[in-house]
Short mmCIF file of C-alpha atoms in Angstrom, two decimals:
data_model
loop_
_atom_site.label_atom_id
_atom_site.label_comp_id
_atom_site.label_asym_id
_atom_site.label_seq_id
_atom_site.Cartn_x
_atom_site.Cartn_y
_atom_site.Cartn_z
CA MET A 1 0.07 0.12 -0.23
CA LYS A 2 1.38 3.27 -1.09
CA PRO A 3 1.45 5.56 2.15
CA GLY A 4 -1.21 9.21 1.49
CA THR A 5 0.66 12.87 1.26
CA VAL A 6 1.48 14.21 3.56
CA SER A 7 -0.42 16.81 3.85
CA ALA A 8 -3.35 14.31 3.77
CA ALA A 9 -1.83 12.38 6.80
CA CYS A 10 -2.34 15.55 8.77
CA THR A 11 -5.74 16.81 7.78
CA ALA A 12 -6.33 12.96 8.61
CA VAL A 13 -4.82 14.00 12.44
CA LEU A 14 -6.86 17.70 12.79
CA LYS A 15 -10.05 15.67 12.14
CA ARG A 16 -9.45 12.87 14.45
CA ASP A 17 -8.43 15.29 16.73
CA LEU A 18 -10.97 17.79 16.22
CA ALA A 19 -13.76 14.90 16.31
CA LEU A 20 -12.36 13.13 19.79
CA THR A 21 -12.01 16.24 21.54
CA TRP A 22 -16.50 16.92 20.26
CA ARG A 23 -17.16 13.59 21.39
CA ARG A 24 -15.64 15.05 25.37
CA ARG A 25 -16.74 18.49 25.33
CA GLY A 26 -17.99 18.89 28.38
CA ASP A 27 -14.32 17.39 29.36
CA ALA A 28 -13.10 20.74 27.46
CA LEU A 29 -15.16 23.29 29.06
CA ASN A 30 -12.83 21.77 32.44
CA PRO A 31 -10.09 24.86 32.49
CA LEU A 32 -12.33 27.80 31.70
CA LEU A 33 -14.26 26.61 34.89
CA PHE A 34 -10.39 26.35 36.98
CA ALA A 35 -9.77 29.39 35.73
CA ILE A 36 -12.88 31.30 36.74
CA ILE A 37 -12.54 29.48 40.41
CA VAL A 38 -8.86 30.66 40.52
CA VAL A 39 -10.15 34.53 39.81
CA ALA A 40 -12.97 34.50 41.49
CA LEU A 41 -11.01 33.27 44.81
CA PHE A 42 -8.58 36.83 44.44
CA PRO A 43 -11.47 39.04 45.16
CA PHE A 44 -11.98 36.72 48.43
CA ALA A 45 -8.34 36.49 49.82
CA LEU A 46 -7.53 40.35 48.68
CA GLY A 47 -10.85 41.82 49.64
CA PRO A 48 -13.21 43.77 46.75
CA GLU A 49 -11.29 47.18 46.91
CA HIS A 50 -11.31 48.84 43.44
CA ALA A 51 -7.96 50.24 43.74
CA VAL A 52 -6.45 46.45 44.71
CA LEU A 53 -8.03 44.08 42.51
CA GLU A 54 -7.16 46.34 39.43
CA ARG A 55 -3.56 46.34 40.28
CA ILE A 56 -3.11 42.40 40.61
CA ALA A 57 -6.46 41.46 38.01
CA ALA A 58 -3.73 41.34 35.27
CA GLY A 59 -0.82 39.10 36.84
CA THR A 60 -3.46 37.10 38.09
CA ILE A 61 -5.38 36.50 35.16
CA PHE A 62 -2.05 35.84 33.24
CA VAL A 63 -1.53 33.04 35.98
CA ALA A 64 -4.73 31.46 36.26
CA VAL A 65 -4.61 30.82 32.30
CA LEU A 66 -1.42 29.84 32.95
CA LEU A 67 -2.42 26.74 35.60
CA ALA A 68 -5.63 25.85 33.60
CA GLY A 69 -3.21 25.04 30.81
CA LEU A 70 -0.69 23.65 32.84
CA LEU A 71 -3.99 21.41 33.84
CA SER A 72 -4.91 20.37 30.58
CA LEU A 73 -1.46 19.72 29.20
CA ASP A 74 -1.20 16.01 30.82
CA GLN A 75 -4.16 15.05 28.33
CA LEU A 76 -2.60 16.06 25.05
CA PHE A 77 -1.46 12.59 24.62
CA ARG A 78 -2.89 10.01 27.30
CA SER A 79 -5.61 8.77 24.94
CA ASP A 80 -3.49 8.46 22.42
CA LEU A 81 -0.95 6.80 24.03
CA GLU A 82 -4.07 4.11 25.26
CA ASP A 83 -5.43 3.03 22.49
CA GLY A 84 -1.82 3.41 20.55
CA SER A 85 -2.55 5.75 17.84
CA LEU A 86 0.81 7.50 19.24
CA GLU A 87 2.56 4.84 18.12
CA GLN A 88 1.60 4.47 15.28
CA LEU A 89 1.66 7.77 14.20
CA VAL A 90 5.42 7.48 15.38
CA LEU A 91 5.88 4.55 13.09
CA SER A 92 4.04 6.27 10.54
CA PRO A 93 6.16 7.70 6.98
CA HIS A 94 5.40 11.01 7.23
CA PRO A 95 7.75 13.28 9.62
CA LEU A 96 6.32 13.10 13.11
CA SER A 97 7.53 17.02 13.97
CA LEU A 98 4.58 17.93 11.46
CA LEU A 99 1.91 15.48 12.57
CA LEU A 100 2.65 16.00 15.86
CA ALA A 101 2.27 20.65 15.34
CA CYS A 102 -0.79 19.38 14.29
CA LYS A 103 -2.16 17.29 17.43
CA ILE A 104 -0.52 20.02 19.41
CA ALA A 105 -2.34 23.43 16.75
CA ILE A 106 -5.43 21.51 17.77
CA HIS A 107 -5.06 21.05 21.61
CA TRP A 108 -3.94 25.13 21.39
CA LEU A 109 -7.61 25.79 19.55
CA THR A 110 -10.11 23.41 22.04
CA THR A 111 -8.24 24.18 25.32
CA ALA A 112 -6.47 27.85 24.85
CA LEU A 113 -8.69 29.45 22.67
CA PRO A 114 -11.75 29.63 24.75
CA LEU A 115 -9.23 30.62 27.94
CA ILE A 116 -8.61 33.74 25.77
CA LEU A 117 -12.70 34.32 24.75
CA VAL A 118 -13.28 33.91 28.77
CA ALA A 119 -11.19 36.58 29.21
CA PRO A 120 -12.75 40.03 29.08
CA LEU A 121 -15.28 38.07 31.75
CA LEU A 122 -12.78 37.46 34.47
CA ALA A 123 -11.11 41.13 33.39
CA LEU A 124 -14.46 42.27 33.87
CA LEU A 125 -14.42 40.29 37.36
CA LEU A 126 -11.10 42.05 38.47
CA GLN A 127 -11.46 45.76 36.97
CA LEU A 128 -9.07 45.67 34.50
CA PRO A 129 -9.26 48.95 33.21
CA PRO A 130 -10.34 48.54 29.30
CA PRO A 131 -7.98 50.31 27.70
CA VAL A 132 -5.59 47.49 29.22
CA LEU A 133 -7.62 45.05 27.54
CA PRO A 134 -6.87 44.49 24.26
CA VAL A 135 -3.47 44.52 25.33
CA LEU A 136 -3.84 41.45 27.00
CA LEU A 137 -5.58 39.87 25.14
CA ALA A 138 -3.15 40.05 22.36
CA THR A 139 -0.40 39.50 25.02
CA LEU A 140 -2.98 35.79 25.96
CA ALA A 141 -2.92 35.01 22.11
CA LEU A 142 1.06 34.96 21.87
CA ALA A 143 1.72 33.39 25.47
CA THR A 144 -1.15 30.17 25.17
CA PRO A 145 0.92 28.99 22.00
CA LEU A 146 3.66 29.38 23.75
CA LEU A 147 2.08 27.36 26.98
CA SER A 148 1.03 24.33 24.01
CA LEU A 149 4.41 23.97 22.77
CA ILE A 150 6.91 24.54 25.39
CA GLY A 151 4.27 21.70 27.81
CA ALA A 152 4.27 19.42 24.57
CA MET A 153 7.76 18.53 25.15
CA CYS A 154 7.61 18.46 28.75
CA VAL A 155 4.92 15.79 28.29
CA ALA A 156 6.54 13.54 25.89
CA LEU A 157 9.21 13.29 27.96
CA THR A 158 6.89 12.38 30.76
CA ILE A 159 4.24 10.32 29.31
CA GLY A 160 5.66 6.83 29.98
CA MET A 161 4.79 7.35 34.10
CA ARG A 162 1.27 6.88 35.14
CA ARG A 163 0.79 9.54 37.32
CA SER A 164 3.03 12.74 36.05
CA GLY A 165 1.08 15.38 37.33
CA MET A 166 3.23 17.09 40.16
CA LEU A 167 6.43 16.75 38.24
CA LEU A 168 4.92 18.29 34.86
CA THR A 169 4.80 21.45 36.52
CA LEU A 170 8.05 20.82 38.07
CA LEU A 171 9.06 20.89 34.38
CA VAL A 172 6.70 22.98 32.58
CA LEU A 173 7.22 25.90 34.86
CA PRO A 174 10.50 27.61 34.50
CA LEU A 175 10.43 27.30 31.09
CA LEU A 176 7.42 29.58 31.37
CA VAL A 177 9.29 32.34 33.48
CA PRO A 178 10.12 34.21 30.67
CA VAL A 179 6.83 33.90 28.79
CA LEU A 180 4.84 34.86 31.99
CA ILE A 181 7.43 37.46 33.30
CA PHE A 182 6.63 39.59 29.25
CA GLY A 183 3.01 38.89 28.66
CA ALA A 184 1.92 40.05 32.08
CA GLY A 185 4.88 43.04 32.09
CA ALA A 186 3.25 44.36 28.83
CA CYS A 187 0.12 44.32 30.81
CA ASN A 188 1.18 46.26 33.35
CA ALA A 189 3.59 48.92 31.40
CA ALA A 190 -0.07 49.24 29.32
CA GLN A 191 -2.06 49.92 32.75
CA ALA A 192 0.61 52.73 33.64
CA GLY A 193 1.21 54.18 30.74
CA LEU A 194 4.52 52.92 29.54
CA ALA A 195 5.51 51.54 26.11
CA TYR A 196 4.52 47.55 25.88
CA ALA A 197 5.93 46.88 22.73
CA ALA A 198 8.98 45.90 23.33
CA PRO A 199 7.38 42.78 26.18
CA LEU A 200 5.33 42.11 22.81
CA LEU A 201 7.46 41.63 20.28
CA TRP A 202 10.07 39.87 22.34
CA LEU A 203 6.48 36.87 23.01
CA GLY A 204 6.62 36.80 19.27
CA ALA A 205 9.99 36.48 18.84
CA TRP A 206 9.87 33.57 21.09
CA LEU A 207 6.88 32.04 19.66
CA ALA A 208 8.00 32.18 16.06
CA LEU A 209 11.29 29.78 17.70
CA ALA A 210 8.92 27.52 19.28
CA VAL A 211 6.55 27.24 16.42
CA VAL A 212 9.32 25.87 14.84
CA LEU A 213 12.00 23.69 17.32
CA ALA A 214 9.27 22.80 19.50
CA PRO A 215 7.34 20.13 17.40
CA LEU A 216 10.81 19.46 16.37
CA ALA A 217 11.89 18.62 19.82
CA THR A 218 8.42 17.32 21.13
CA ALA A 219 9.55 14.38 18.19
CA ALA A 220 12.07 13.77 19.53
CA ALA A 221 11.51 13.73 23.47
CA LEU A 222 8.47 10.94 22.39
CA ARG A 223 11.08 8.72 19.74
CA ILE A 224 13.06 8.54 24.04
CA SER A 225 10.17 7.95 25.84
CA LEU A 226 8.97 5.33 23.43
CA THR A 227 11.70 2.86 23.12
CA MET B 1 44.42 6.86 16.27
CA ASN B 2 45.79 9.44 17.40
CA PRO B 3 46.54 8.77 21.81
CA LEU B 4 44.66 11.15 22.90
CA LEU B 5 41.89 10.05 21.12
CA LEU B 6 42.62 6.40 21.76
CA TRP B 7 42.56 7.52 25.40
CA PHE B 8 38.71 8.56 25.17
CA HIS B 9 37.97 5.72 23.43
CA LYS B 10 39.58 3.77 26.64
CA MET B 11 37.99 5.75 29.51
CA GLY B 12 34.12 5.38 27.73
CA SER B 13 34.51 1.48 29.06
CA PRO B 14 33.00 1.50 32.33
CA PRO B 15 35.86 -1.15 34.45
CA THR B 16 38.47 1.10 33.16
CA PHE B 17 36.70 4.19 34.26
CA TYR B 18 36.11 3.11 36.90
CA ARG B 19 39.95 1.77 38.15
CA VAL B 20 40.99 5.07 36.90
CA ALA B 21 38.58 7.29 38.48
CA GLY B 22 38.51 5.37 41.87
CA LEU B 23 43.08 5.55 41.51
CA TRP B 24 42.20 9.73 40.94
CA LEU B 25 39.65 10.43 43.60
CA PRO B 26 41.79 10.78 46.36
CA TRP B 27 44.21 13.67 44.42
CA LEU B 28 40.67 15.04 43.49
CA TYR B 29 39.23 15.07 47.34
CA ALA B 30 42.82 15.88 48.82
CA LEU B 31 43.07 19.05 45.91
CA ALA B 32 40.24 20.37 46.96
CA LEU B 33 41.27 20.12 50.75
CA VAL B 34 44.59 22.55 50.07
CA ALA B 35 42.70 24.57 47.60
CA GLY B 36 40.05 25.52 50.17
CA ALA B 37 41.79 24.83 53.11
CA ALA B 38 44.49 27.95 51.40
CA GLY B 39 41.36 30.21 49.81
CA LEU B 40 39.25 30.34 53.47
CA TYR B 41 42.88 31.02 55.20
CA GLY B 42 43.35 33.93 52.40
CA GLY B 43 39.73 35.14 52.78
CA LEU B 44 38.99 34.96 55.85
CA PHE B 45 42.24 36.19 57.29
CA VAL B 46 44.83 37.57 54.81
CA ALA B 47 42.34 39.22 52.66
CA PRO B 48 41.15 43.20 53.82
CA ALA B 49 37.31 43.87 55.54
CA ASP B 50 35.16 45.57 51.93
CA TYR B 51 35.26 49.62 53.07
CA GLN B 52 31.05 49.90 52.19
CA GLN B 53 30.31 46.00 53.63
CA GLY B 54 32.95 45.67 55.98
CA GLU B 55 33.72 41.90 57.09
CA SER B 56 29.98 40.69 55.68
CA PHE B 57 30.93 40.49 52.36
CA ARG B 58 33.98 37.56 53.41
CA MET B 59 30.58 35.78 52.24
CA ILE B 60 32.63 36.00 48.81
CA TYR B 61 34.22 33.04 49.25
CA VAL B 62 31.93 30.45 49.48
CA HIS B 63 28.69 32.19 47.66
CA VAL B 64 29.87 33.58 44.06
CA PRO B 65 32.45 30.08 44.04
CA CYS B 66 29.23 28.20 44.53
CA ALA B 67 27.18 30.88 41.54
CA TRP B 68 29.64 30.33 39.09
CA MET B 69 29.47 26.11 39.75
CA GLY B 70 25.36 25.93 39.81
CA LEU B 71 25.89 27.04 36.35
CA PHE B 72 29.27 25.70 35.47
CA GLY B 73 27.55 21.95 36.61
CA TYR B 74 24.26 22.84 34.33
CA ILE B 75 26.79 23.12 30.76
CA PHE B 76 28.65 20.03 32.15
CA MET B 77 25.43 18.43 32.80
CA ALA B 78 24.35 19.47 29.39
CA ALA B 79 27.31 19.08 27.31
CA ASN B 80 27.44 15.69 28.63
CA GLY B 81 23.96 14.97 27.50
CA PHE B 82 24.02 16.41 24.30
CA ILE B 83 27.25 13.92 23.57
CA ALA B 84 24.88 11.19 25.17
CA LEU B 85 22.30 11.73 23.10
CA VAL B 86 23.73 11.49 19.69
CA TRP B 87 26.40 9.14 20.29
CA ARG B 88 24.65 6.96 23.12
CA ILE B 89 27.36 7.00 24.89
CA LYS B 90 26.66 5.28 28.14
CA LEU B 91 29.86 7.00 30.10
CA SER B 92 28.18 10.20 29.34
CA GLU B 93 24.55 9.47 30.42
CA THR B 94 26.20 8.65 33.72
CA LEU B 95 28.39 11.96 33.92
CA ALA B 96 25.55 13.94 33.11
CA MET B 97 23.59 12.24 35.38
CA ALA B 98 25.81 12.29 38.41
CA ALA B 99 26.11 16.17 38.01
CA ALA B 100 22.53 17.07 38.49
CA PRO B 101 22.77 16.85 42.34
CA VAL B 102 25.80 18.74 42.21
CA GLY B 103 25.05 21.34 40.11
CA ALA B 104 21.76 21.53 42.38
CA ALA B 105 23.99 21.08 45.77
CA PHE B 106 25.99 24.34 45.30
CA THR B 107 23.45 26.27 43.47
CA PHE B 108 21.72 25.65 47.29
CA ILE B 109 24.37 26.63 48.76
CA THR B 110 24.67 30.08 46.74
CA LEU B 111 20.32 30.49 47.34
CA VAL B 112 20.91 30.00 51.19
CA SER B 113 24.44 32.26 51.16
CA GLY B 114 23.03 34.80 48.99
CA SER B 115 19.86 34.95 50.97
CA LEU B 116 21.96 35.46 54.54
CA TRP B 117 23.89 38.11 52.76
CA GLY B 118 20.78 39.53 51.97
CA LYS B 119 19.27 40.30 55.41
CA PRO B 120 22.20 41.77 57.22
CA MET B 121 22.64 44.16 53.79
CA TRP B 122 18.88 44.60 52.04
CA GLY B 123 17.76 44.32 55.64
CA THR B 124 15.22 41.34 54.41
CA TRP B 125 16.20 37.22 53.57
CA TRP B 126 15.23 37.30 50.23
CA THR B 127 14.23 39.58 47.62
CA TRP B 128 13.52 38.86 43.87
CA ASP B 129 17.03 40.04 42.69
CA ALA B 130 18.06 39.49 39.27
CA ARG B 131 20.31 37.41 40.26
CA LEU B 132 19.09 35.59 43.13
CA THR B 133 15.70 34.80 40.69
CA SER B 134 17.94 33.84 38.23
CA GLU B 135 19.96 31.18 40.72
CA LEU B 136 16.52 30.13 41.70
CA VAL B 137 14.95 29.07 38.43
CA LEU B 138 18.62 27.33 37.81
CA LEU B 139 17.76 25.54 41.08
CA PHE B 140 14.02 24.26 39.99
CA LEU B 141 15.37 23.61 36.10
CA TYR B 142 18.12 20.77 38.08
CA LEU B 143 15.30 19.98 40.37
CA GLY B 144 13.39 18.71 37.41
CA VAL B 145 16.46 17.18 35.87
CA ILE B 146 16.31 14.46 38.75
CA GLY B 147 13.01 14.25 39.15
CA LEU B 148 12.02 13.65 35.48
CA TYR B 149 15.39 10.97 36.00
CA ASN B 150 14.30 9.09 38.93
CA ALA B 151 11.08 8.69 37.69
CA ILE B 152 11.29 6.66 35.36
CA GLU B 153 11.95 3.02 35.65
CA ASP B 154 14.28 1.66 32.89
CA THR B 155 18.19 4.22 33.77
CA ARG B 156 18.48 4.62 30.61
CA GLN B 157 15.92 5.49 29.23
CA ALA B 158 15.68 8.30 32.40
CA ALA B 159 18.50 9.42 31.19
CA ARG B 160 17.70 9.96 27.95
CA ALA B 161 14.58 11.90 29.05
CA ALA B 162 16.57 13.86 31.62
CA ALA B 163 19.51 14.71 29.50
CA PHE B 164 17.13 16.56 27.17
CA LEU B 165 15.53 17.73 29.53
CA ALA B 166 18.29 19.58 30.33
CA LEU B 167 19.17 20.55 26.64
CA ILE B 168 15.52 22.49 26.83
CA GLY B 169 16.98 24.11 29.56
CA VAL B 170 20.46 25.67 28.28
CA VAL B 171 17.59 27.18 25.75
CA ASN B 172 15.52 28.75 28.47
CA LEU B 173 18.99 29.94 30.57
CA PRO B 174 19.70 33.09 28.95
CA VAL B 175 16.41 33.66 28.40
CA VAL B 176 15.16 33.59 32.10
CA HIS B 177 17.80 35.70 32.87
CA TYR B 178 17.11 38.70 30.58
CA SER B 179 13.65 38.76 31.48
CA VAL B 180 14.61 38.47 34.73
CA VAL B 181 16.70 41.85 34.25
CA TRP B 182 14.57 43.36 32.22
CA TRP B 183 11.62 42.46 34.69
CA ASN B 184 14.31 43.96 37.34
CA THR B 185 14.52 47.66 35.77
CA LEU B 186 10.95 47.76 35.70
CA HIS B 187 9.80 46.88 39.00
CA GLN B 188 13.27 48.95 40.06
CA ALA B 189 14.40 46.72 42.79
CA GLN B 190 17.24 46.96 45.43
CA THR B 191 20.58 47.21 42.93
CA VAL B 192 22.92 46.19 45.51
CA ASN B 193 25.21 42.80 44.93
CA LEU B 194 27.37 40.93 46.56
CA MET B 195 29.98 41.14 43.55
CA GLY B 196 29.31 44.63 43.22
CA GLN B 197 31.01 47.25 40.44
CA SER B 198 33.24 47.99 42.44
CA LYS B 199 37.39 46.56 41.52
CA ILE B 200 38.34 44.12 44.18
CA SER B 201 41.65 43.97 44.65
CA GLY B 202 44.36 41.56 45.13
CA SER B 203 44.57 40.33 48.19
CA MET B 204 41.13 40.19 47.80
CA LEU B 205 40.70 37.88 44.87
CA TRP B 206 43.53 35.37 45.15
CA PRO B 207 41.54 33.93 47.70
CA LEU B 208 38.64 34.22 45.70
CA LEU B 209 40.25 32.34 43.02
CA THR B 210 41.51 29.65 45.08
CA MET B 211 38.11 29.71 46.33
CA ALA B 212 36.65 28.85 42.70
CA LEU B 213 39.85 26.01 41.65
CA ALA B 214 38.55 24.49 44.89
CA THR B 215 35.55 24.06 43.72
CA HIS B 216 36.04 22.98 40.76
CA VAL B 217 37.93 20.14 41.53
CA TYR B 218 35.82 19.11 43.96
CA PHE B 219 32.72 19.15 41.67
CA PHE B 220 35.11 16.42 39.36
CA ALA B 221 35.75 14.62 42.24
CA SER B 222 31.69 14.36 43.40
CA VAL B 223 30.33 13.84 39.96
CA LEU B 224 33.43 10.51 39.55
CA ALA B 225 32.37 9.68 42.99
CA ARG B 226 28.82 9.21 41.62
CA ALA B 227 29.30 8.11 38.24
CA ARG B 228 31.39 5.53 39.79
CA ALA B 229 28.74 4.70 42.16
CA MET B 230 25.84 4.76 39.25
CA LEU B 231 28.57 3.14 37.27
CA LEU B 232 28.01 -0.77 39.06
CA GLY B 233 24.43 -0.68 39.27
CA LEU B 234 24.08 0.25 35.86
CA GLU B 235 26.45 -3.07 34.68
CA SER B 236 25.77 -5.16 38.32
CA GLY B 237 24.92 -7.90 35.46
CA LYS B 238 29.09 -7.53 33.99
CA ASP B 239 32.01 -9.43 34.90
CA TRP B 240 33.69 -6.70 35.83
CA VAL B 241 31.28 -6.03 39.07
CA ARG B 242 31.35 -9.34 39.48
CA VAL B 243 34.75 -10.10 40.26
CA LEU B 244 34.22 -6.58 42.31
CA ALA B 245 31.18 -7.38 44.51
CA GLN B 246 32.94 -10.64 45.41
CA GLY B 247 35.91 -8.83 46.43
CA ALA B 248 33.90 -6.26 48.58
CA ALA B 249 32.32 -9.82 50.23
CA PRO B 250 33.05 -9.30 53.94
CA SER B 251 35.62 -11.00 54.42
CA HIS B 252 37.44 -8.46 52.56
CA PRO B 253 36.21 -5.24 53.44
CA GLU B 254 39.83 -3.13 52.63
CA ALA B 255 38.91 -4.24 48.69
CA ALA B 256 35.73 -1.94 48.78
CA HIS B 257 38.12 1.15 48.67
CA GLY B 258 40.06 0.94 45.16
CA MET C 1 40.17 35.78 68.95
CA ALA C 2 36.16 37.25 69.48
CA GLU C 3 36.56 40.05 67.37
CA PHE C 4 37.25 36.99 64.64
CA PHE C 5 34.29 35.60 65.38
CA GLY C 6 32.23 38.36 65.18
CA MET C 7 32.91 39.22 61.80
CA GLY C 8 32.13 43.11 62.83
CA GLY C 9 28.93 42.08 63.51
CA TYR C 10 28.07 40.09 60.76
CA GLY C 11 28.95 36.60 62.43
CA ALA C 12 25.86 34.65 62.99
CA TYR C 13 25.48 35.37 58.92
CA VAL C 14 29.24 34.98 57.84
CA TRP C 15 29.07 31.59 59.50
CA SER C 16 26.30 30.39 59.33
CA ALA C 17 27.01 30.58 55.50
CA TYR C 18 29.97 28.60 55.64
CA ALA C 19 28.44 25.74 57.83
CA VAL C 20 25.35 25.11 55.08
CA PHE C 21 29.06 25.99 52.67
CA PHE C 22 30.12 23.23 54.62
CA VAL C 23 27.60 20.43 55.73
CA VAL C 24 26.17 20.20 52.20
CA LEU C 25 29.44 19.68 50.51
CA LEU C 26 29.87 16.79 53.28
CA ILE C 27 26.68 14.96 52.60
CA ASP C 28 27.11 15.60 49.14
CA ALA C 29 30.71 14.12 49.54
CA LEU C 30 29.45 10.85 51.45
CA LEU C 31 26.42 9.64 49.96
CA PRO C 32 28.28 8.30 46.50
CA GLN C 33 30.56 6.56 49.24
CA PHE C 34 27.52 4.83 51.00
CA GLN C 35 25.88 4.52 47.66
CA ARG C 36 28.40 2.12 46.37
CA ARG C 37 28.83 0.47 48.78
CA ALA C 38 25.29 -0.54 49.39
CA THR C 39 24.98 -1.30 45.73
CA LEU C 40 28.40 -3.91 45.57
CA ARG C 41 26.91 -5.11 49.18
CA ASP C 42 23.62 -6.23 46.89
CA ILE C 43 25.34 -7.62 44.09
CA ALA C 44 27.30 -9.43 46.80
CA ALA C 45 24.31 -10.52 48.23
CA ARG C 46 22.51 -11.99 44.29
CA LEU C 47 25.54 -13.51 43.49
CA ARG C 48 25.33 -15.33 46.97
CA ARG C 49 21.94 -16.34 46.57
CA GLU C 50 22.15 -17.24 42.68
CA SER C 51 25.24 -19.62 43.27
CA ALA C 52 23.96 -20.80 46.93
CA PRO C 53 21.53 -23.83 45.35
CA SER C 54 24.09 -24.55 42.45
CA ARG C 55 26.90 -25.44 45.33
CA SER C 56 24.37 -28.02 47.43
CA ALA C 57 23.58 -29.94 44.50
CA SER C 58 27.10 -30.27 43.93
#
């Protein structure tokens, strides 16, 4: 049997992952709910004064989104490993990194995009000044794909373990420190009326690098863990 | 084959490495002790007190060499990890994983001594200073590598996965450092550093360099000792380990030191 | 002597930094020795177990 083209393989992976997510659409809401709960807890802890909430809004939303993303990362390859389709992907004649890039893209689309869409609501809860909202959305749009890409590398390394939750957090968080600093930093700069283009551009550069390198690294890591 | 390459080739075989490293170890430990004693004597008795920081600056003789070793250990680990992944050399895997706990220990000392210096100088145990924060992230990276290595059951697969993580960390480390520096200028944190911009005089400098030599030698001694212990476990089915183990049975305790 | 140990009022900080340095490195130096001996003991015990039945049979 002749193998199909690379683009056909990628389309098949994309369609399959979308269909699987759609069948378990209830689960897809979990990170969303988690982010909202985390954000809602802060006013209880710090008091409802607008000035305080305004000051911490951008950073809190950023941390909540990152934690929610981290929560969903574990599921990235889990079901594929269990039903054996991950090994099929590794054995397929097509470049593994491209197929994995498709999987990561779908993962971002189904877990991180809803988080970005709900960010205005989170901003409302924490009294984020309206002019800062576009900056927050822009940084989230750059930071969440980074989370998915960096997270995928770490998930690929921990895939052999039955319980990887805490270890995965330990692996991912140091790698996300720059993302958090630049992302929340851009929002804080915008809020203080300072220039915020530089951190945004840094995030963009980091994302461009990660889009190219992370799928390759994920493929290499997966090959190490599955041998 | 040229002699140097031949030497590397021979050292790559676990029994030879075990034997040669065992011969070197006492000398390395002794050299580290002598250099450390000389450095500490210079640092504690010869060097004058700093005109700004007084006697508290004497902490640099443990803080700064340890900070250097924390970074050096990570680079050593990543370089060996790279060799292990590309050429699949068992010894490099072992050396990379042996370096992780030693580097983490040095990073931990850096953090604690930095904090002990910060209390009298800054009036607080911890401040989100750019260097301290980078060291903290470095410690987390070390802990991630060690945690991943311990969590995977198959030792060789664990070493390769952890080596790969160490390589990802190498790419990340400069980005972390510059982002933390940028974040620090944004928030106007403390600017006084244990190693300030001021020029350091000769009588203060030579003890520091001697201590740096001592910690480097100690690092290699500790890595070799760990690698020897790990190789025994890895090669437990091989003949040379059997011979060693039988020699180390209770009737001949002195052979265990070999 | 007391002046030396006092370190101009910073004695507690300076000496605890040195203490941490020595304690952590001492532990780091001892651990591989213990680990190596334990591994050798384990292997020796396993070899004795493996060779015991064959010796009784002969």
